[in-house]
Tab-separated table of C-alpha atoms and ligand atoms in Angstrom:
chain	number	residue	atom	x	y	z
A	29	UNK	CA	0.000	0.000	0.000
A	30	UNK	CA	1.031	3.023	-0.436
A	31	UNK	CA	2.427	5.283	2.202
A	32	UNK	CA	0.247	8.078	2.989
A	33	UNK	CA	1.884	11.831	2.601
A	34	UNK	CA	1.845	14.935	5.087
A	35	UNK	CA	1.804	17.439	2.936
A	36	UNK	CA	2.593	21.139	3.704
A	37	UNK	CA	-1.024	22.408	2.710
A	38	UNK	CA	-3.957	20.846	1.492
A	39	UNK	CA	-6.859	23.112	-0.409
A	40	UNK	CA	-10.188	24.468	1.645
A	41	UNK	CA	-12.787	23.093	-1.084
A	42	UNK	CA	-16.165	24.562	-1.814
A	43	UNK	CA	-18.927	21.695	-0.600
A	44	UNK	CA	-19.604	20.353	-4.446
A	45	UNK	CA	-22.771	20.077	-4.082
A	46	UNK	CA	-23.076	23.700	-3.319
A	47	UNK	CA	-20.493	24.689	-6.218
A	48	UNK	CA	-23.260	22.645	-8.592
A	49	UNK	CA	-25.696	25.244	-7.843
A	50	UNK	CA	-23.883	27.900	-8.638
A	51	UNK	CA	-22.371	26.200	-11.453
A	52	UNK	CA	-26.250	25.520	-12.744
A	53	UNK	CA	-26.707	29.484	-12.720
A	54	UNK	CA	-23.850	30.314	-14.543
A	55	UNK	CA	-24.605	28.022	-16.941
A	56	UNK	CA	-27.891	29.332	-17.471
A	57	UNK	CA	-27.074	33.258	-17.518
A	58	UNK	CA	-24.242	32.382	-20.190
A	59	UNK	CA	-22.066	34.891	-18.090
A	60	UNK	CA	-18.602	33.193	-17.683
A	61	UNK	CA	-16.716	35.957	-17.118
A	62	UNK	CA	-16.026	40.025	-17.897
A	63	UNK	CA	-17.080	41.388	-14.526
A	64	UNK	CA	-20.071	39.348	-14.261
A	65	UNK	CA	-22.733	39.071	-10.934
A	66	UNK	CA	-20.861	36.345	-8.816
A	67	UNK	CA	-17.405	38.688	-9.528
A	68	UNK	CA	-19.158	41.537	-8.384
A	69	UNK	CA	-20.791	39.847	-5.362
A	70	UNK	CA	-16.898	38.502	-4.342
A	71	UNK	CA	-15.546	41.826	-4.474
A	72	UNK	CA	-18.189	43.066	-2.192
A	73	UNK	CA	-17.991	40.040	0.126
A	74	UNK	CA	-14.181	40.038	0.330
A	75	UNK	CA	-14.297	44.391	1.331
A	76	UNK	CA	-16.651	43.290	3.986
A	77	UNK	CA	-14.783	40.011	5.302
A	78	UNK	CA	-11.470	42.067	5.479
A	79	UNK	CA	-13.145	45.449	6.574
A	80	UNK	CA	-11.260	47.402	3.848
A	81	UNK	CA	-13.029	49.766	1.540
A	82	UNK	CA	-12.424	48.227	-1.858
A	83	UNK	CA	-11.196	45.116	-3.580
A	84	UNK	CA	-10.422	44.460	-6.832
A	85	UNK	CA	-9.952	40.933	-8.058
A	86	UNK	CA	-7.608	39.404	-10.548
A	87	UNK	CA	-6.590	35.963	-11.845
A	88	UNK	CA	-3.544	35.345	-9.289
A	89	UNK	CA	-1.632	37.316	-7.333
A	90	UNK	CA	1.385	37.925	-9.652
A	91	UNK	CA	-0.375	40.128	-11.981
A	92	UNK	CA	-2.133	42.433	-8.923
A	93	UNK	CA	1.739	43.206	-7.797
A	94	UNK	CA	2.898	43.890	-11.586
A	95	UNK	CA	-0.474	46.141	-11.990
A	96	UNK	CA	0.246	48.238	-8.958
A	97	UNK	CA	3.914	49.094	-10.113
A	98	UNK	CA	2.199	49.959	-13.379
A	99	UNK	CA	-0.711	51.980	-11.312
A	100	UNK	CA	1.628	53.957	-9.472
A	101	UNK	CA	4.307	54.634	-12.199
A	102	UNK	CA	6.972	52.966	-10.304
A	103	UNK	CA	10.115	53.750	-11.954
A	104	UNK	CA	14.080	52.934	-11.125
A	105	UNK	CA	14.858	51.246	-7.928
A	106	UNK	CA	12.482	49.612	-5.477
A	107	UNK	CA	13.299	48.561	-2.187
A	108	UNK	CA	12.272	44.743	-0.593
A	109	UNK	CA	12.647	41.821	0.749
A	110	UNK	CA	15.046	38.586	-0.322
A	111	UNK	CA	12.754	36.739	1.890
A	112	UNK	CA	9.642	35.849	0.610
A	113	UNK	CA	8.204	33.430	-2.673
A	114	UNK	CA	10.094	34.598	-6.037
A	115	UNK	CA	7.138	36.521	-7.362
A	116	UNK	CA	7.719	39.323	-5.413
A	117	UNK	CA	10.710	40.425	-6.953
A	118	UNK	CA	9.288	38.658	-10.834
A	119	UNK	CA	7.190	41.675	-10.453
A	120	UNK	CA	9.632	44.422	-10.653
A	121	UNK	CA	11.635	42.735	-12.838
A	122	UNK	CA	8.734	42.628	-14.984
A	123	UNK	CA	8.632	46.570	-15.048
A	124	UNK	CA	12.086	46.867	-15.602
A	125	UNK	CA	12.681	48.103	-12.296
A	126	UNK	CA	15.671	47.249	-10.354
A	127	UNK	CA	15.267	45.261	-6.952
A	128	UNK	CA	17.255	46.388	-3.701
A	129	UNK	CA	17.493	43.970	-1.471
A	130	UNK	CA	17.135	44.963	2.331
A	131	UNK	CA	17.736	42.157	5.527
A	132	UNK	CA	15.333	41.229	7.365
A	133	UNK	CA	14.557	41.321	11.190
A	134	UNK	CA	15.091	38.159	12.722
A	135	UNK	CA	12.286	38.279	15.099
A	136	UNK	CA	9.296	38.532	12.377
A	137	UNK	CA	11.087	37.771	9.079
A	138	UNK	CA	9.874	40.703	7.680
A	139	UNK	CA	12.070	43.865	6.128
A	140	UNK	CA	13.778	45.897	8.708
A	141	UNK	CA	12.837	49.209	8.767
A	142	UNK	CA	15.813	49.965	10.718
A	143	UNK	CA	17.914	49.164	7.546
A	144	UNK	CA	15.782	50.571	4.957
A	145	UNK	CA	17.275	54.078	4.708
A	146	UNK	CA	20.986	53.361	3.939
A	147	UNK	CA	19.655	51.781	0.817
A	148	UNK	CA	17.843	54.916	-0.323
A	149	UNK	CA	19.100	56.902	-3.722
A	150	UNK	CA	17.851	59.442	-5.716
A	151	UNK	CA	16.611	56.345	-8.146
A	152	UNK	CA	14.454	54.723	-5.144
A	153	UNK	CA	10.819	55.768	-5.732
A	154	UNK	CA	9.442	52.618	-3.604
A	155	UNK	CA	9.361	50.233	-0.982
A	156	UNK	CA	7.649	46.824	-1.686
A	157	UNK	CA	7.752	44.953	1.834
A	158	UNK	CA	6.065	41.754	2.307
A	159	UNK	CA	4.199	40.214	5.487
A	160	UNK	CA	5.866	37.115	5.620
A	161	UNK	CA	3.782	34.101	6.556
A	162	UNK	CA	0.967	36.675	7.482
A	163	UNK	CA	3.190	38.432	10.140
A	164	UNK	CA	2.331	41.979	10.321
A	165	UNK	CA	5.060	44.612	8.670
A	166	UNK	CA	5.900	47.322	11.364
A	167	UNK	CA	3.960	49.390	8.743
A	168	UNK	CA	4.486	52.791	11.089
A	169	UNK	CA	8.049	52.570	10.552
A	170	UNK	CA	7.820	51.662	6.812
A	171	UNK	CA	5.055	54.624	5.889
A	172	UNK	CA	7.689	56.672	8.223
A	173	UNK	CA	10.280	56.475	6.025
A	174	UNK	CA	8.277	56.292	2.767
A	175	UNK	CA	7.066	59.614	3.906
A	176	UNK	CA	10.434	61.567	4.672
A	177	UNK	CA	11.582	60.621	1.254
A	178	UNK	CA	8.366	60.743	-1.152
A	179	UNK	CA	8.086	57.015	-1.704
A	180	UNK	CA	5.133	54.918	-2.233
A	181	UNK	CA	4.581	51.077	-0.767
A	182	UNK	CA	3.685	48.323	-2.055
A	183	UNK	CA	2.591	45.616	0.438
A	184	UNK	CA	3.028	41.794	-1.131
A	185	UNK	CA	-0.038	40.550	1.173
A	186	UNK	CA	-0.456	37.264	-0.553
A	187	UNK	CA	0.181	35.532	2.790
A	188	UNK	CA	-1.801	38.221	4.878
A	189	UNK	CA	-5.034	37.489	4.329
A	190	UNK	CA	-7.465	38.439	7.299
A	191	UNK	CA	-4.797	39.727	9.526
A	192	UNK	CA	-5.536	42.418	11.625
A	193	UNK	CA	-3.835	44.432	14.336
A	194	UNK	CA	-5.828	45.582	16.738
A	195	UNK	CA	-9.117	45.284	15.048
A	196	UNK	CA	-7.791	47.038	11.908
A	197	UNK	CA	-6.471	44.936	8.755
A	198	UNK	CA	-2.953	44.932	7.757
A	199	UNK	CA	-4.269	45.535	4.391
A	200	UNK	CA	-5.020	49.248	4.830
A	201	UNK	CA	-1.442	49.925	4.901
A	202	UNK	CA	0.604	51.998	2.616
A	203	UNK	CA	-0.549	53.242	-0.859
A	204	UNK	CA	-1.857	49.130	-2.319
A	205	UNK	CA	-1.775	45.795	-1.062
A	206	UNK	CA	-2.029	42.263	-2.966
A	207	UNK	CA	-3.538	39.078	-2.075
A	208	UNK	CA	-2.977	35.198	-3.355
A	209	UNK	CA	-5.610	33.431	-3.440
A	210	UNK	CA	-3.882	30.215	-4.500
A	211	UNK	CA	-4.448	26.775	-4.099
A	212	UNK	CA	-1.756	26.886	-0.711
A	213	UNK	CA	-3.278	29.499	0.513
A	214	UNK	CA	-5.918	30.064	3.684
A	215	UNK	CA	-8.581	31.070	1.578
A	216	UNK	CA	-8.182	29.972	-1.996
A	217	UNK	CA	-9.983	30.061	-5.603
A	218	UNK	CA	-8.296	27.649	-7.439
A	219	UNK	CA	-6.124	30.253	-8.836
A	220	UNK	CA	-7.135	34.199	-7.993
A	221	UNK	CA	-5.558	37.028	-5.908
A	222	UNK	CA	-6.881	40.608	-5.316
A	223	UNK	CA	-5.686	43.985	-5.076
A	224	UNK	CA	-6.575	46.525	-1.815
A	225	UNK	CA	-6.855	49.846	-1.958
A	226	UNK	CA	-8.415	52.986	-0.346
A	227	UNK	CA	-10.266	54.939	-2.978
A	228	UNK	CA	-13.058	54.692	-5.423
A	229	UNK	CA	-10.410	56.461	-7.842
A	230	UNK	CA	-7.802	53.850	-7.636
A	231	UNK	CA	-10.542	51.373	-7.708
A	232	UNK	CA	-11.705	52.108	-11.092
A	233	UNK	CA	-8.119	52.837	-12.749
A	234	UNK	CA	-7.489	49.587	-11.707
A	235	UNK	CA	-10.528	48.212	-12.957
A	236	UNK	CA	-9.608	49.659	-16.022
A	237	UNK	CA	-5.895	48.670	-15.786
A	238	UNK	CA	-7.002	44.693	-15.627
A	239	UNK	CA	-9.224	44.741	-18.383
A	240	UNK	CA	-6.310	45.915	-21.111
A	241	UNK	CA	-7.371	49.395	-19.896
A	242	UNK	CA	-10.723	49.568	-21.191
A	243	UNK	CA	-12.902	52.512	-19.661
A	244	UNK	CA	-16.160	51.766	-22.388
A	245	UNK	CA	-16.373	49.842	-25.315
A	246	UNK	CA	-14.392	52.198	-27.405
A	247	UNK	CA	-12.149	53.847	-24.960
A	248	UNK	CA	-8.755	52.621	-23.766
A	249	UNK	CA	-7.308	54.726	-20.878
A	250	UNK	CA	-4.064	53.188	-20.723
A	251	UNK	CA	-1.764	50.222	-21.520
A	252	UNK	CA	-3.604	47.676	-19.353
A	253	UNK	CA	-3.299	43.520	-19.137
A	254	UNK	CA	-6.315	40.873	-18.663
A	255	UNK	CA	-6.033	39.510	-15.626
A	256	UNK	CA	-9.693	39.066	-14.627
A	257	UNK	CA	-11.069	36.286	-12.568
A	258	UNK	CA	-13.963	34.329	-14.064
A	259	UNK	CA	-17.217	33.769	-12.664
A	260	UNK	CA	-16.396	30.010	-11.887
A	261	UNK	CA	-13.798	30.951	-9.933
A	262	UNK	CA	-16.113	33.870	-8.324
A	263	UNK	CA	-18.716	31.502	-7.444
A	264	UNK	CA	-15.751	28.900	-5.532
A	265	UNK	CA	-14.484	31.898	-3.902
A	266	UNK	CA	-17.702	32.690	-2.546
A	267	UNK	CA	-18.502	29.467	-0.832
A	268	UNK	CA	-14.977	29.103	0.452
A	269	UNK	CA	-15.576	32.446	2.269
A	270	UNK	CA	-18.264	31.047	4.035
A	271	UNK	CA	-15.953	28.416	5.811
A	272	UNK	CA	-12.707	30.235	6.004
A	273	UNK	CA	-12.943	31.062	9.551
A	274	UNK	CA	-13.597	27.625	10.342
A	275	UNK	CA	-10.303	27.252	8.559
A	276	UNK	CA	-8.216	29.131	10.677
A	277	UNK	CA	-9.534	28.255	13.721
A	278	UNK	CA	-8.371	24.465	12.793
A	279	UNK	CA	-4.902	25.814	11.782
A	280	UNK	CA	-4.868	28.013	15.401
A	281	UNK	CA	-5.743	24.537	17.130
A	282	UNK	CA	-2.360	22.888	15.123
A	283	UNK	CA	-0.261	25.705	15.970
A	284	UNK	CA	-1.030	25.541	19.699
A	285	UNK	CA	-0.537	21.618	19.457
A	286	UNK	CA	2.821	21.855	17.508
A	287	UNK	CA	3.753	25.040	20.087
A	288	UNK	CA	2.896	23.134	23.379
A	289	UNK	CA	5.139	20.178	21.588
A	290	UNK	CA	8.140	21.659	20.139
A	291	UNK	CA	8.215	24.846	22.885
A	292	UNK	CA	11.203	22.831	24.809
A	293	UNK	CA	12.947	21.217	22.211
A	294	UNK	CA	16.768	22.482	22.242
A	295	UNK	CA	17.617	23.677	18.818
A	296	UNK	CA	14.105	24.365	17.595
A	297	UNK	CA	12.509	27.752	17.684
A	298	UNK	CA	9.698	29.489	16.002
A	299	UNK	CA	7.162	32.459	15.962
A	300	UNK	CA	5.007	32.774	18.747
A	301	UNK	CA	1.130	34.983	18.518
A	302	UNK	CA	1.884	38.633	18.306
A	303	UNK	CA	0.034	40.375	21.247
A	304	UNK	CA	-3.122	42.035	19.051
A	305	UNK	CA	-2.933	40.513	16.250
A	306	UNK	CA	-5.533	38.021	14.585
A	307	UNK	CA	-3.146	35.552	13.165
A	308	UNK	CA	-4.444	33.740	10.084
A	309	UNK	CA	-1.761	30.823	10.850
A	310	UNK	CA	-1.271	30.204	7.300
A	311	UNK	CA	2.043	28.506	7.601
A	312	UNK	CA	4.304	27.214	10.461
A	313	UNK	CA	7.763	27.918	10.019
A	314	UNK	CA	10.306	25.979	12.487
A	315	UNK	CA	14.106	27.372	12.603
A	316	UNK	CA	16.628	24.354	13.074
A	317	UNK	CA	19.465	25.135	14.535
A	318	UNK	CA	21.669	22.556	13.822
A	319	UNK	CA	24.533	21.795	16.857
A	320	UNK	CA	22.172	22.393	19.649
A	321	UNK	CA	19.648	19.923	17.594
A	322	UNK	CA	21.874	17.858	16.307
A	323	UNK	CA	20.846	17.730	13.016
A	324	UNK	CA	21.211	20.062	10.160
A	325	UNK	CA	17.786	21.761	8.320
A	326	UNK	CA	18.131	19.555	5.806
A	327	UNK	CA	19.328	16.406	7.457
A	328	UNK	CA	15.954	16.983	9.063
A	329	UNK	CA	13.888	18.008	6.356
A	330	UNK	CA	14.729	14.867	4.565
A	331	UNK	CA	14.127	12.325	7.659
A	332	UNK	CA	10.688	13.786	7.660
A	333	UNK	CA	10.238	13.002	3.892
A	334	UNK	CA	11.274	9.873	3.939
A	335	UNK	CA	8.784	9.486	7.117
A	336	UNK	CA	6.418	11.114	4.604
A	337	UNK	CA	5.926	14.587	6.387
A	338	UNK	CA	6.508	17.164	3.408
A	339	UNK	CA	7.406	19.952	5.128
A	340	UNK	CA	8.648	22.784	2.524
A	341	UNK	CA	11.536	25.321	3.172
A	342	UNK	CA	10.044	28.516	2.294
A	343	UNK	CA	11.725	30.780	1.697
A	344	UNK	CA	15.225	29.047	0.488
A	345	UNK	CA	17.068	29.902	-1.020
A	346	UNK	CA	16.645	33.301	-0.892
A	347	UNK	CA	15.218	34.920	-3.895
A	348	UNK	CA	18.836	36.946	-3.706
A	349	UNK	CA	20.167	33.535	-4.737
A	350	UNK	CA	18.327	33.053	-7.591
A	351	UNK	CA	20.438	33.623	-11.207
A	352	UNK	CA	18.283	36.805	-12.427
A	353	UNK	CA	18.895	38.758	-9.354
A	354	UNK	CA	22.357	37.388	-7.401
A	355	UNK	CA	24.746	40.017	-10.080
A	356	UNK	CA	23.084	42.788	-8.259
A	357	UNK	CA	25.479	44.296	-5.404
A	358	UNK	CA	22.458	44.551	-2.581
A	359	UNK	CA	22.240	40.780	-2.742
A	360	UNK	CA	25.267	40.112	-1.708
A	361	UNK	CA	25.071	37.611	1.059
A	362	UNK	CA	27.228	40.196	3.848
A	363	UNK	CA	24.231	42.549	2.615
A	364	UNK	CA	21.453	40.132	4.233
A	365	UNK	CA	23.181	38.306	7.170
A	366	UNK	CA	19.451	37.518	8.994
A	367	UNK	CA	18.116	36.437	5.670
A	368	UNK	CA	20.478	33.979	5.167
A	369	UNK	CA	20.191	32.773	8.266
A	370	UNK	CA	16.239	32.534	8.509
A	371	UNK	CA	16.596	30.350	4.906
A	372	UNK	CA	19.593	28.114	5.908
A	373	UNK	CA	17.228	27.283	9.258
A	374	UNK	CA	13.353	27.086	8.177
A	375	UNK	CA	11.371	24.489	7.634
A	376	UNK	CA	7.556	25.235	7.180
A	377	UNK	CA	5.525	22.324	9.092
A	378	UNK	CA	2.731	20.977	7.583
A	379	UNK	CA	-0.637	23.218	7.997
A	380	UNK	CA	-3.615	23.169	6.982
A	381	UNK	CA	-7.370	22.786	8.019
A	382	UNK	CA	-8.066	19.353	7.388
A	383	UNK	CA	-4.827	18.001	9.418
A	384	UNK	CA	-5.783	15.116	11.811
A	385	UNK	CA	-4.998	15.037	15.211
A	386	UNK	CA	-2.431	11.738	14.042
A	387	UNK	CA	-1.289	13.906	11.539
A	388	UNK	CA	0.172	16.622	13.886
A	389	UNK	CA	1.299	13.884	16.274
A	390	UNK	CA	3.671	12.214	13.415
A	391	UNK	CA	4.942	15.638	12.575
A	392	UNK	CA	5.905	15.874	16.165
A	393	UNK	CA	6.770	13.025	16.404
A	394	UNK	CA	9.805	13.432	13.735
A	395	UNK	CA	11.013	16.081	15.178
A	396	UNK	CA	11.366	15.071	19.204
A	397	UNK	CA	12.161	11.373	17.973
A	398	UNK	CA	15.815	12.035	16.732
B	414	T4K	N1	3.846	36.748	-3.207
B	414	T4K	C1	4.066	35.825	-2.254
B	414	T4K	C2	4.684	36.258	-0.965
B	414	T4K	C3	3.707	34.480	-2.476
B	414	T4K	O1	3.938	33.556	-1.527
B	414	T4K	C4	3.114	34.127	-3.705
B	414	T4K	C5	2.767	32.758	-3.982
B	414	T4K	C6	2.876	35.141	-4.661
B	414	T4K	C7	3.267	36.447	-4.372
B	414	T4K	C8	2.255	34.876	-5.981
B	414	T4K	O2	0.900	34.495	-5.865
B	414	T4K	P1	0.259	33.533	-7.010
B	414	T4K	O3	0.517	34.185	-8.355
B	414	T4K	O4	0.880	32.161	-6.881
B	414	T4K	O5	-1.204	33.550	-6.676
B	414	T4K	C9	3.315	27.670	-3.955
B	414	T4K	C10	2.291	28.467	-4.731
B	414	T4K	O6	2.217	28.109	-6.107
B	414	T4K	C11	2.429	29.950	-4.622
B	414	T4K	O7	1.148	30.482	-4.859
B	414	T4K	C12	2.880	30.394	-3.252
B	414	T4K	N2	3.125	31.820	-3.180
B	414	T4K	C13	4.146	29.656	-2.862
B	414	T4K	C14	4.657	30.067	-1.502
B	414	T4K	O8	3.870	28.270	-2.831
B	414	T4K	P2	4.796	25.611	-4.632
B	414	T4K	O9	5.522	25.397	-5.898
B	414	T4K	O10	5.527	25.431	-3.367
B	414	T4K	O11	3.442	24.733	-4.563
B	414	T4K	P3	3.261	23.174	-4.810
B	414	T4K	O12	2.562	22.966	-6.097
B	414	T4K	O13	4.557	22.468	-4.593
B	414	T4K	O14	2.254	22.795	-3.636
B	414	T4K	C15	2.646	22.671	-2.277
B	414	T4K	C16	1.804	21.594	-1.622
B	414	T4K	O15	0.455	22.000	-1.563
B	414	T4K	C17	1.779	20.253	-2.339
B	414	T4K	O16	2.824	19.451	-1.903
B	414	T4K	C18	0.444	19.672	-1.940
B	414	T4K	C19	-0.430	20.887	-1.748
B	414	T4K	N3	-1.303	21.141	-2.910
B	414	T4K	C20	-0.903	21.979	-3.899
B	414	T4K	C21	-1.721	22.221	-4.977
B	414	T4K	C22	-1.282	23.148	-6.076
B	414	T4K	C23	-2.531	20.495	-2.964
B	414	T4K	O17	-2.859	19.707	-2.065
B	414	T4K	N4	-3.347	20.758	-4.016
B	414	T4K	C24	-3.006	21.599	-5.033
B	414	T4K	O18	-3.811	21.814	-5.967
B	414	T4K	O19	4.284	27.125	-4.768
């Protein structure tokens, strides 16, 4: 037989039965996509789930991080993180903007407003941070800075999604924010993501912006893309919204089992609830560190495969590392000490709503059974 697999995330699915329905009613109105009814109704839903004034959604969330740059006429340098899914940095590229790499602070994993500054020239005209694993940015300190110097952010929210800080969401930060609404992610539609931002304004221009910049049928306002999301897609992400909280109350019952587990094992640390913050515990990073453990990352990382627990390390290596971006002088490795370390350590546990209680015990299992 064969052996069963851990894996590091498993989808929230729509009930099928459910998803017929609405399937039925698309299928009747002929209206499969183009800003249809169950589009609209997501939007809506999604502004009122995350208490933020407007959403627009889009096909993934690559394209919503490439449309901002475009939306705010990002031009030379932008400043960000090594430490997060390659995407992030795709996106400048993709505008033809250069990337500046900044470390990250150890304790959240997040860019380090502390070190922001010194990377500042007259070419930087943004900073694109990124709340790693749904950790909140210290988004005072970033809007700080972006202030002092005329610089607009970007927040890469993809793993953010219904995080708040004390009762306010993390996505009302800076000038745009973008969510993933991937398969891997807490609240998914197959493939989707979303945009967040504060005005009606910016709302429509980015409306336009995602329909090839379409305003009516005749005029084009700009040099847009089509990244829409469908109405299929609409109608999945409605359903899942339903039972997303349900969600991430099962993944806040893993993390306290995996916390009370792992809390006094020497060489293992990781991220503990930060006081006023609703967590969305969308992934479980443990850092390994290897001679008070005993055992390197990935001497550990590949036990647990072969005892079928497929943990992931994300974020290694660093997107720094990757061949596109490791010529450029900020990613030099003495530039980003913490993000090297953070990558050479992680392993993301296994987490997801439908883990079973056996589930979590084998993952702990692996770990205190050396
Ligand atoms: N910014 C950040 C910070 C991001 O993390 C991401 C995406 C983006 C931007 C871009 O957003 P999108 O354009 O992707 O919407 C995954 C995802 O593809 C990616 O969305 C995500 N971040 C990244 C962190 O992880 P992989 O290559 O690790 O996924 P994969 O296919 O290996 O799947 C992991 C595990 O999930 C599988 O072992 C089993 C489970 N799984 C996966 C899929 C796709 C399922 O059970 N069912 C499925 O359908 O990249």
């Amino acid at each position: 037989m064969e052996k069963k697999m851990i894996t590091v995330t498993s989808p929230l699915l729509p009930d099928l039965g459910e998803f017929n329905e609405y399937l039925q009613k698309i299928w009747d109105s002929k209206w499969i996509t183009n800003n249809g009814q169950f589009h609209r109704e997501l939007e809506q839903a999604l502004a009122d789930y995350l208490k933020v004034p407007y959403v627009s959604l889009f096909t993934n969330g690559t394209l919503p991080l490439i449309t901002a740059l475009q939306a705010l006429h990002i031009t030379g340098e932008v400043i960000t993180t090594p430490y997060s899914f390659v995407a992030t940095t795709h996106a400048l590229w993709w505008n033809g903007i250069k990337p500046v790499f900044v470390d990250i602070d150890q304790a959240t994993g997040n860019l380090d407003p502390n070190k922001i500054e010194a990377a500042i020239t007259p070419r930087t005209t943004a900073i694109m941070p990124v709340h790693v694993y749904g950790k909140p940015c210290d988004v005072a300190a970033i809007q700080e800075i972006a202030d002092q110097y005329g610089l607009k952010v970007i927040y890469d929210a993809a793993h953010a999604f219904g995080v708040e800080v004390n009762g306010k969401s993390i996505l009302e930060a800076g000038d745009l924010s973008t969510l993933s609404f991937h398969a891997t992610k807490v609240y998914n539609t197959i493939e989707g993501g979303a945009m967040i931002m504060h005005d009606e304004t910016t709302k429509k221009r980015i409306d336009y912006l995602k329909n090839f910049g379409f305003a009516n049928e005749t005029t084009v306002v700009g040099p847009g893309i089509n990244s829409k999301m469908d109405e299929i897609r609409s109608a999945y992400g409605l359903i899942n919204l339903r039972q997303v909280d349900k969600a991430i109350e099962a993944r806040h019952q893993v993390a306290v089992k995996y916390r009370e587990a792992l809390r006094n094992v020497d060489g293992i640390t990781f991220f503990d609830d930060m006081p006023g913050v609703r967590h969305n515990y969308s992934y479980f990073p443990i850092f390994v560190e290897a001679k008070k453990y005993g055992m390197t990352r990935d001497e550990l990382y590949f036990k647990m495969k072969d005892q079928g627990v497929l943990g992931r390390r994300y974020f290694y290596p660093l997107i720094s590392e990757f061949s596109t971006y490791r010529g450029l002088e900020s990613a030099a490795p003495s530039n980003l000490p913490n993000a090297h370390k953070m990558a050479d350590s992680v392993i993301c546990l296994p987490m997801h709503h439908a883990l079973r209680e056996e589930d979590v015990k084998s993952v702990i299992n692996c770990i205190i059974n050396k």
